[in-house]
Amino acid sequence: VTGSGERGGEGQGSSPMPAAATSPKRLVPSAEEDLSKRLPAGRRVQRLRKKAEDKTKHKQPALEEEEYTKAEAEAKEAMIASKLAPGYFEAEFDAELEALSSLPSDPNPRYLEDRVAEKLLTLQLLNERLYSHIMDNYGDFVGGIEAVSEVEKDLQVAHVLAKNSRRSLALCSEEVKRNIRIASNAKRKRELLNLLDLLLQLRGVVAQVSELEKGLKDGRLAWTVANTMRCAEVISSLDPEIFCVHELRITVMRVLDDTLAAADDTLQGLCFSFDPSTSLRVFEAYLTLGDTTGLADKIQACFAQAVLGSSHGIIRTVTGARTQGGAGKDAGLVRNRPYNELCKTLSIDQFRPCLLKTFDVLVGVLVSHYEMRRWYAEELKKYQGGMEGSDGNGDGASEGGEVDEETRGEAIEVIGVMSKALNDGRRLLFEHVEGRIASLLSAPSAGEGEHFLQVLEWTHCFISCGEAFCEGEVANLRKHVARTCAKFFDAYHRQNMEALKMILDKELWHSLPLDGDQVPVLRQAMRAEGGGVDALGGLKFEDLVSRKAELFAEGTDPVRTFRELSTAASSVAEAGPGAQAAGDDMDGAESPIAAGERVFTSSSLKVLKCMERYAYLMKVIGQRSCTKVVEGFCQLFDLYFWHIFQLFGNVDLLYDRLAPQDGSGALTLRLKKTLDRISRSTSYAIGQYVDGYANDPAQGQGQQRLLSSGNMYGLRERTVALSSLGHVAAEVLRSQEDLQGLAPSEMSAQLDTFLNRTVMAVDDLREHLFHRVAKLLVNLGWVPEEIEKCNWAIKDVGMQQHEWVDRLNGQFYQFQLKLDAVGVQGEALKEFWKYAVSAANESILEGFSLVKKCSIEGRAAMSLDLQMFTQGMKRFVPKGFEADVRIVDGYIKAFYVPESDLLHWAMTHREYKREAILRLVACVFDANKPSSLNPLEINKRKKRLKELLAEIETSLI
């Protein structure tokens, strides 16, 4: 402001323009910037005055002066503000430009002077206002001046300090430069030392890699794995950007991969031949690697691969040998085909060697798995007992001496996992085995030829081995074997029937010199578990391991080996053989068939052997699917039964309806129905009967020689045939309950018919054949005629028998000589005598029935002749045999029955033929006729006889 005033004073003497153009400084507080916006000064003063008057009225004289002064000051400020341009107190305001811009374009001096005077007045007012403001705040002004002085002093001190600091900084700069040079040298030294350390590490790693490769060649798997992992850790700590480090990392990883591959190859070899020391090296390698579950999975995968790879290799070798002579391209195609297709290419000659070799190799795999499982269990016991985990032959962890507690705990955990995995993986491993065996058994050549049963026996032996391995039943393979048996059984049964028929056609019917103990009992074969091998409880896998080389090796008999093992395992648990035999005899004691002698022929042995095999097949196939096997079992007996009847029996009685169907030697109803059923059900095997063996002259001539009188009508052959048939029937009856248990429930009725009719009809066949040969051996055709020729209408009995009695006794003496010549003894001898006497009774009875005239004395003579006949036979009949002639004696005594009771007698004695009864009644009427009768009475008596005969004949129909 002062400057503006000066410029204004100077402008009064010369020119007002500079003063007007100069912009004043901002010297008032910012609170007064908006004074121009207030009310006009006059109105403000009036309002203040009015307010002062109001206060005067209210008796406030003390405040009037103060308010007036304040109002006056505000009026001055308002006037100053009105004189100044708006925005005058802003920093960007240009006062000179504002003053010049407000001038007119052509101002006169007067106007300029007035403007200058106005500006000076404004300046004066401003100065007065500034002065009053300073005086009002004088204390603050003085304090500000003192503060400025103190700031000046502080600035001087700061200047001194700044000079000293610059001097110190210069010294420090020199010191830092020296230290930087020293640090640079130290860093270089450190880098060189680090480089030296890196080079030493690289040299050590290179040397270690060489040692690792050497250790891998030496088979130190665990040591190689441990040092490889340490080398990998060392390499991982190095700078990966260094090229040699990258190469070393690749080399070390390759060594580790080679080590693991060697461990896998070693483990694969253990699947075929287990070795404890080798297994220890593999275990320690994986233990060092820290892969606890990986080893268990790897072992399961290796065993599975061993099963699949070895079986595939065997069949490729077998099929490749056949195609070796062909083109190389064809052989390559054979080798590259899947396993199932290769099985279909096996021929009959190739199948059994391939199957036996497959069984041998797979059993070796199972044995290795068992030995590995047992070894891990033993190792677990060693570690748990605080012992060392190895026998000193291993490497890795066992090479450092005793095992510490931490390593032992880790080993116990890993071994426990391994042992559990091996135990749990047995079933899974055998499922792979089942798949291979099932594919092999599905080959078309499995059921061809005569080795079908041998294949099944081998398979069942392998199943027994698998069940001992798994300690449980292997249901899948058993079901597949059952389906395979059902598939191939029809062809197998037809082969057996044809073979049996061929043996029967060439049978000489000689008793084989065999002891009964040399031939297995059918019932024992049916009750034996799995065809003589107890697969579930009798065999333990450790017993099979001890005889591994004899199980399925080439040139051995697996069935015999397994049966020996089964017998040795079950000898303690089973009862003695004497008790079993006693039980068998007791079961068959009720049937007369079972009481006969055990006689064997070639054909009966074939039948028993086939029955044993069929019983085995029933158990293999299962109760639900063995219907055809049970039918085949019955057909074997039917064919044997039929052939004996056809050869030795009277076939005309079966096919000729006009043949006599009554009397001794005739076919019983049960026998006839049985033969008729057999001829219809097994016609494909027995052929249709047409006039004996007329279709085969050679067999017809053989039958004629066999049944000729020179051969005593085949007496010896009949006896042997019936004895062997009786033995077979007894065996079937003894095993009746077991056979019913093996057969399906829906076949119970058919099986009951077979057992109760067909098998029991052996007694009927025996009676028919023995009676037939007895009649042939004892010539009785003349007896009825000789008896009829005798005079029975006599008045005196006399003391001598008729001639026919002596002649008949002579015939029986010759009969006994023939039996002795053949060597018939025991019960068979008594049976022949029984049927011979029965035939004699029939002939004597027929002769007595032909007598038309007979007196009471003649009947007495008949009784005397019969008595003398029986007395004469006692000289040469077998010991303990009593001739039964009651049927003839009863017929003789019927002569004394009253005429009124003849009808009742005829109705109650149906054992006599109808013609014999009728002739007897006529003879009784004739003998009882009075001597003197007129013609009327004679006619009445004839009429009565005719009516009685008609009534008797009607009652006997």
PDB file of C-alpha atoms in Angstrom, residues 545-735:
ATOM      1  CA  VAL A 545       4.054-127.591  -2.056  1.00  0.00           C
ATOM      2  CA  SER A 546       6.109-130.478  -0.692  1.00  0.00           C
ATOM      3  CA  ARG A 547       5.199-132.579  -3.769  1.00  0.00           C
ATOM      4  CA  LYS A 548       5.055-129.829  -6.369  1.00  0.00           C
ATOM      5  CA  ALA A 549       7.278-131.731  -8.802  1.00  0.00           C
ATOM      6  CA  GLU A 550       4.838-134.675  -8.851  1.00  0.00           C
ATOM      7  CA  LEU A 551       1.561-132.793  -9.256  1.00  0.00           C
ATOM      8  CA  PHE A 552       1.292-131.985 -12.961  1.00  0.00           C
ATOM      9  CA  ALA A 553       4.770-132.669 -14.293  1.00  0.00           C
ATOM     10  CA  GLU A 554       5.097-134.510 -17.575  1.00  0.00           C
ATOM     11  CA  GLY A 555       5.131-138.266 -17.115  1.00  0.00           C
ATOM     12  CA  THR A 556       3.326-138.208 -13.736  1.00  0.00           C
ATOM     13  CA  ASP A 557      -0.184-139.208 -12.752  1.00  0.00           C
ATOM     14  CA  PRO A 558      -1.841-136.201 -11.091  1.00  0.00           C
ATOM     15  CA  VAL A 559      -4.936-138.163 -10.067  1.00  0.00           C
ATOM     16  CA  ARG A 560      -2.940-140.789  -8.200  1.00  0.00           C
ATOM     17  CA  THR A 561      -0.794-138.135  -6.516  1.00  0.00           C
ATOM     18  CA  PHE A 562      -3.809-136.161  -5.327  1.00  0.00           C
ATOM     19  CA  ARG A 563      -5.554-139.275  -4.090  1.00  0.00           C
ATOM     20  CA  GLU A 564      -2.461-140.289  -2.131  1.00  0.00           C
ATOM     21  CA  LEU A 565      -2.319-136.835  -0.584  1.00  0.00           C
ATOM     22  CA  SER A 566      -6.033-136.926   0.190  1.00  0.00           C
ATOM     23  CA  THR A 567      -5.770-140.381   1.743  1.00  0.00           C
ATOM     24  CA  ALA A 568      -2.815-139.337   3.878  1.00  0.00           C
ATOM     25  CA  ALA A 569      -4.617-136.167   4.984  1.00  0.00           C
ATOM     26  CA  SER A 570      -7.911-137.852   5.854  1.00  0.00           C
ATOM     27  CA  SER A 571      -6.563-141.110   7.349  1.00  0.00           C
ATOM     28  CA  VAL A 572      -6.828-139.771  10.904  1.00  0.00           C
ATOM     29  CA  ALA A 573     -10.240-138.170  10.563  1.00  0.00           C
ATOM     30  CA  GLU A 574     -12.033-140.973   8.762  1.00  0.00           C
ATOM     31  CA  ALA A 575     -13.253-144.211  10.376  1.00  0.00           C
ATOM     32  CA  GLY A 576     -11.494-147.525   9.775  1.00  0.00           C
ATOM     33  CA  PRO A 577     -12.117-149.449   6.562  1.00  0.00           C
ATOM     34  CA  GLY A 578     -13.579-152.336   8.521  1.00  0.00           C
ATOM     35  CA  ALA A 579     -16.346-150.170   9.885  1.00  0.00           C
ATOM     36  CA  GLN A 580     -17.047-148.819   6.406  1.00  0.00           C
ATOM     37  CA  ALA A 581     -17.201-152.298   4.908  1.00  0.00           C
ATOM     38  CA  ALA A 582     -19.437-153.477   7.704  1.00  0.00           C
ATOM     39  CA  GLY A 583     -21.722-150.556   7.047  1.00  0.00           C
ATOM     40  CA  ASP A 584     -21.831-151.407   3.348  1.00  0.00           C
ATOM     41  CA  ASP A 585     -22.694-155.028   4.061  1.00  0.00           C
ATOM     42  CA  MET A 586     -25.340-153.974   6.524  1.00  0.00           C
ATOM     43  CA  ASP A 587     -26.900-151.635   3.986  1.00  0.00           C
ATOM     44  CA  GLY A 588     -27.174-154.415   1.437  1.00  0.00           C
ATOM     45  CA  ALA A 589     -28.048-157.279   3.790  1.00  0.00           C
ATOM     46  CA  GLU A 590     -31.774-156.795   3.364  1.00  0.00           C
ATOM     47  CA  SER A 591     -31.609-157.405  -0.394  1.00  0.00           C
ATOM     48  CA  PRO A 592     -30.889-160.909  -1.651  1.00  0.00           C
ATOM     49  CA  ILE A 593     -28.955-159.366  -4.502  1.00  0.00           C
ATOM     50  CA  ALA A 594     -26.342-157.971  -2.146  1.00  0.00           C
ATOM     51  CA  ALA A 595     -25.677-161.335  -0.488  1.00  0.00           C
ATOM     52  CA  GLY A 596     -24.044-162.885  -3.556  1.00  0.00           C
ATOM     53  CA  GLU A 597     -20.376-163.391  -4.255  1.00  0.00           C
ATOM     54  CA  ARG A 598     -18.391-160.522  -5.766  1.00  0.00           C
ATOM     55  CA  VAL A 599     -17.713-161.798  -9.278  1.00  0.00           C
ATOM     56  CA  PHE A 600     -16.088-159.601 -11.905  1.00  0.00           C
ATOM     57  CA  THR A 601     -16.016-159.875 -15.672  1.00  0.00           C
ATOM     58  CA  SER A 602     -14.499-157.582 -18.229  1.00  0.00           C
ATOM     59  CA  SER A 603     -17.870-156.070 -19.007  1.00  0.00           C
ATOM     60  CA  SER A 604     -18.924-155.724 -15.346  1.00  0.00           C
ATOM     61  CA  LEU A 605     -15.669-153.949 -14.575  1.00  0.00           C
ATOM     62  CA  LYS A 606     -16.384-151.612 -17.480  1.00  0.00           C
ATOM     63  CA  VAL A 607     -19.888-150.962 -16.142  1.00  0.00           C
ATOM     64  CA  LEU A 608     -18.641-150.299 -12.594  1.00  0.00           C
ATOM     65  CA  LYS A 609     -15.861-148.073 -13.857  1.00  0.00           C
ATOM     66  CA  CYS A 610     -18.270-146.071 -16.009  1.00  0.00           C
ATOM     67  CA  MET A 611     -20.705-145.805 -13.103  1.00  0.00           C
ATOM     68  CA  GLU A 612     -17.921-144.504 -10.914  1.00  0.00           C
ATOM     69  CA  ARG A 613     -17.030-141.936 -13.563  1.00  0.00           C
ATOM     70  CA  TYR A 614     -20.653-140.936 -13.973  1.00  0.00           C
ATOM     71  CA  ALA A 615     -20.993-140.493 -10.211  1.00  0.00           C
ATOM     72  CA  TYR A 616     -17.936-138.283 -10.383  1.00  0.00           C
ATOM     73  CA  LEU A 617     -19.518-136.312 -13.227  1.00  0.00           C
ATOM     74  CA  MET A 618     -22.717-135.882 -11.204  1.00  0.00           C
ATOM     75  CA  LYS A 619     -20.749-134.171  -8.479  1.00  0.00           C
ATOM     76  CA  VAL A 620     -18.788-132.089 -10.957  1.00  0.00           C
ATOM     77  CA  ILE A 621     -21.812-130.948 -12.961  1.00  0.00           C
ATOM     78  CA  GLY A 622     -24.046-130.394  -9.957  1.00  0.00           C
ATOM     79  CA  GLN A 623     -27.453-131.599  -8.943  1.00  0.00           C
ATOM     80  CA  ARG A 624     -29.384-129.193 -11.145  1.00  0.00           C
ATOM     81  CA  SER A 625     -27.679-130.074 -14.434  1.00  0.00           C
ATOM     82  CA  CYS A 626     -26.847-133.784 -14.153  1.00  0.00           C
ATOM     83  CA  THR A 627     -30.110-135.185 -15.561  1.00  0.00           C
ATOM     84  CA  LYS A 628     -28.419-136.705 -18.599  1.00  0.00           C
ATOM     85  CA  VAL A 629     -25.651-138.151 -16.462  1.00  0.00           C
ATOM     86  CA  VAL A 630     -28.159-139.915 -14.210  1.00  0.00           C
ATOM     87  CA  GLU A 631     -29.952-141.268 -17.268  1.00  0.00           C
ATOM     88  CA  GLY A 632     -26.632-142.463 -18.661  1.00  0.00           C
ATOM     89  CA  PHE A 633     -25.844-144.134 -15.334  1.00  0.00           C
ATOM     90  CA  CYS A 634     -29.089-146.080 -15.545  1.00  0.00           C
ATOM     91  CA  GLN A 635     -28.552-146.947 -19.209  1.00  0.00           C
ATOM     92  CA  LEU A 636     -25.221-148.595 -18.407  1.00  0.00           C
ATOM     93  CA  PHE A 637     -26.999-151.045 -16.129  1.00  0.00           C
ATOM     94  CA  ASP A 638     -29.840-151.435 -18.619  1.00  0.00           C
ATOM     95  CA  LEU A 639     -27.472-152.400 -21.409  1.00  0.00           C
ATOM     96  CA  TYR A 640     -25.683-154.968 -19.249  1.00  0.00           C
ATOM     97  CA  PHE A 641     -29.006-156.351 -18.012  1.00  0.00           C
ATOM     98  CA  TRP A 642     -30.409-156.567 -21.537  1.00  0.00           C
ATOM     99  CA  HIS A 643     -27.391-158.258 -23.051  1.00  0.00           C
ATOM    100  CA  ILE A 644     -27.388-161.040 -20.440  1.00  0.00           C
ATOM    101  CA  PHE A 645     -31.080-161.654 -21.028  1.00  0.00           C
ATOM    102  CA  GLN A 646     -30.691-161.577 -24.787  1.00  0.00           C
ATOM    103  CA  LEU A 647     -27.764-163.989 -24.673  1.00  0.00           C
ATOM    104  CA  PHE A 648     -28.964-166.511 -22.104  1.00  0.00           C
ATOM    105  CA  GLY A 649     -32.710-165.927 -21.805  1.00  0.00           C
ATOM    106  CA  ASN A 650     -35.715-166.865 -23.853  1.00  0.00           C
ATOM    107  CA  VAL A 651     -36.210-163.767 -26.005  1.00  0.00           C
ATOM    108  CA  ASP A 652     -39.237-165.331 -27.678  1.00  0.00           C
ATOM    109  CA  LEU A 653     -41.177-164.921 -24.453  1.00  0.00           C
ATOM    110  CA  LEU A 654     -40.719-161.166 -24.790  1.00  0.00           C
ATOM    111  CA  TYR A 655     -41.644-160.690 -28.445  1.00  0.00           C
ATOM    112  CA  ASP A 656     -43.900-163.697 -29.189  1.00  0.00           C
ATOM    113  CA  ARG A 657     -47.357-163.037 -27.814  1.00  0.00           C
ATOM    114  CA  LEU A 658     -48.363-166.656 -28.381  1.00  0.00           C
ATOM    115  CA  ALA A 659     -45.608-167.996 -26.146  1.00  0.00           C
ATOM    116  CA  PRO A 660     -46.748-169.348 -22.761  1.00  0.00           C
ATOM    117  CA  GLN A 661     -46.617-166.656 -20.091  1.00  0.00           C
ATOM    118  CA  ASP A 662     -47.172-168.821 -17.031  1.00  0.00           C
ATOM    119  CA  GLY A 663     -45.375-171.604 -15.266  1.00  0.00           C
ATOM    120  CA  SER A 664     -41.862-171.640 -13.869  1.00  0.00           C
ATOM    121  CA  GLY A 665     -39.277-170.136 -16.169  1.00  0.00           C
ATOM    122  CA  ALA A 666     -41.722-167.665 -17.680  1.00  0.00           C
ATOM    123  CA  LEU A 667     -41.072-163.928 -17.602  1.00  0.00           C
ATOM    124  CA  THR A 668     -42.505-162.213 -14.570  1.00  0.00           C
ATOM    125  CA  LEU A 669     -44.521-159.077 -15.093  1.00  0.00           C
ATOM    126  CA  ARG A 670     -41.771-156.928 -13.552  1.00  0.00           C
ATOM    127  CA  LEU A 671     -39.104-158.539 -15.714  1.00  0.00           C
ATOM    128  CA  LYS A 672     -41.142-158.240 -18.858  1.00  0.00           C
ATOM    129  CA  LYS A 673     -41.926-154.554 -18.280  1.00  0.00           C
ATOM    130  CA  THR A 674     -38.299-153.883 -17.474  1.00  0.00           C
ATOM    131  CA  LEU A 675     -37.073-155.550 -20.638  1.00  0.00           C
ATOM    132  CA  ASP A 676     -39.689-153.818 -22.721  1.00  0.00           C
ATOM    133  CA  ARG A 677     -38.677-150.433 -21.300  1.00  0.00           C
ATOM    134  CA  ILE A 678     -34.991-151.120 -21.904  1.00  0.00           C
ATOM    135  CA  SER A 679     -35.592-152.201 -25.485  1.00  0.00           C
ATOM    136  CA  ARG A 680     -37.412-148.950 -26.184  1.00  0.00           C
ATOM    137  CA  SER A 681     -35.228-146.466 -24.241  1.00  0.00           C
ATOM    138  CA  THR A 682     -31.780-147.741 -25.268  1.00  0.00           C
ATOM    139  CA  SER A 683     -32.537-149.079 -28.720  1.00  0.00           C
ATOM    140  CA  TYR A 684     -29.726-146.961 -30.204  1.00  0.00           C
ATOM    141  CA  ALA A 685     -27.228-148.950 -28.107  1.00  0.00           C
ATOM    142  CA  ILE A 686     -28.684-152.472 -28.005  1.00  0.00           C
ATOM    143  CA  GLY A 687     -30.094-152.518 -31.528  1.00  0.00           C
ATOM    144  CA  GLN A 688     -33.361-154.071 -32.539  1.00  0.00           C
ATOM    145  CA  TYR A 689     -33.668-157.808 -31.836  1.00  0.00           C
ATOM    146  CA  VAL A 690     -34.388-159.837 -34.933  1.00  0.00           C
ATOM    147  CA  ASP A 691     -34.062-163.607 -34.654  1.00  0.00           C
ATOM    148  CA  GLY A 692     -31.180-163.659 -32.230  1.00  0.00           C
ATOM    149  CA  TYR A 693     -27.869-162.755 -33.943  1.00  0.00           C
ATOM    150  CA  ALA A 694     -29.058-163.456 -37.462  1.00  0.00           C
ATOM    151  CA  ASN A 695     -27.647-160.129 -38.642  1.00  0.00           C
ATOM    152  CA  ASP A 696     -24.138-161.086 -37.503  1.00  0.00           C
ATOM    153  CA  PRO A 697     -23.211-164.666 -38.516  1.00  0.00           C
ATOM    154  CA  ALA A 698     -19.974-164.637 -36.533  1.00  0.00           C
ATOM    155  CA  GLN A 699     -21.731-163.697 -33.327  1.00  0.00           C
ATOM    156  CA  GLY A 700     -24.489-166.197 -34.072  1.00  0.00           C
ATOM    157  CA  GLN A 701     -21.981-169.015 -34.362  1.00  0.00           C
ATOM    158  CA  GLY A 702     -20.320-167.925 -31.132  1.00  0.00           C
ATOM    159  CA  GLN A 703     -23.666-167.972 -29.353  1.00  0.00           C
ATOM    160  CA  GLN A 704     -24.448-171.429 -30.671  1.00  0.00           C
ATOM    161  CA  ARG A 705     -21.159-172.797 -29.371  1.00  0.00           C
ATOM    162  CA  LEU A 706     -21.689-171.041 -26.063  1.00  0.00           C
ATOM    163  CA  LEU A 707     -25.218-172.414 -25.592  1.00  0.00           C
ATOM    164  CA  SER A 708     -24.632-175.848 -27.088  1.00  0.00           C
ATOM    165  CA  SER A 709     -25.214-179.026 -25.140  1.00  0.00           C
ATOM    166  CA  GLY A 710     -21.501-179.776 -25.300  1.00  0.00           C
ATOM    167  CA  ASN A 711     -20.934-176.649 -23.253  1.00  0.00           C
ATOM    168  CA  MET A 712     -23.802-177.648 -20.941  1.00  0.00           C
ATOM    169  CA  TYR A 713     -25.893-174.824 -22.420  1.00  0.00           C
ATOM    170  CA  GLY A 714     -23.525-172.185 -21.088  1.00  0.00           C
ATOM    171  CA  LEU A 715     -23.961-173.208 -17.464  1.00  0.00           C
ATOM    172  CA  ARG A 716     -20.671-171.702 -16.281  1.00  0.00           C
ATOM    173  CA  GLU A 717     -21.124-168.561 -18.367  1.00  0.00           C
ATOM    174  CA  ARG A 718     -24.678-168.075 -17.098  1.00  0.00           C
ATOM    175  CA  THR A 719     -23.510-168.396 -13.535  1.00  0.00           C
ATOM    176  CA  VAL A 720     -20.688-165.907 -13.983  1.00  0.00           C
ATOM    177  CA  ALA A 721     -22.907-163.476 -15.901  1.00  0.00           C
ATOM    178  CA  LEU A 722     -25.665-163.544 -13.298  1.00  0.00           C
ATOM    179  CA  SER A 723     -23.196-163.294 -10.415  1.00  0.00           C
ATOM    180  CA  SER A 724     -21.500-160.297 -11.983  1.00  0.00           C
ATOM    181  CA  LEU A 725     -24.891-158.708 -12.717  1.00  0.00           C
ATOM    182  CA  GLY A 726     -25.947-159.380  -9.137  1.00  0.00           C
ATOM    183  CA  HIS A 727     -22.789-157.766  -7.861  1.00  0.00           C
ATOM    184  CA  VAL A 728     -23.377-154.682 -10.011  1.00  0.00           C
ATOM    185  CA  ALA A 729     -26.980-154.514  -8.816  1.00  0.00           C
ATOM    186  CA  ALA A 730     -25.834-154.864  -5.193  1.00  0.00           C
ATOM    187  CA  GLU A 731     -23.373-152.014  -5.668  1.00  0.00           C
ATOM    188  CA  VAL A 732     -26.150-149.836  -7.102  1.00  0.00           C
ATOM    189  CA  LEU A 733     -28.495-150.665  -4.239  1.00  0.00           C
ATOM    190  CA  ARG A 734     -25.826-149.961  -1.626  1.00  0.00           C
ATOM    191  CA  SER A 735     -25.307-146.522  -3.143  1.00  0.00           C
TER     192      SER A 735
END
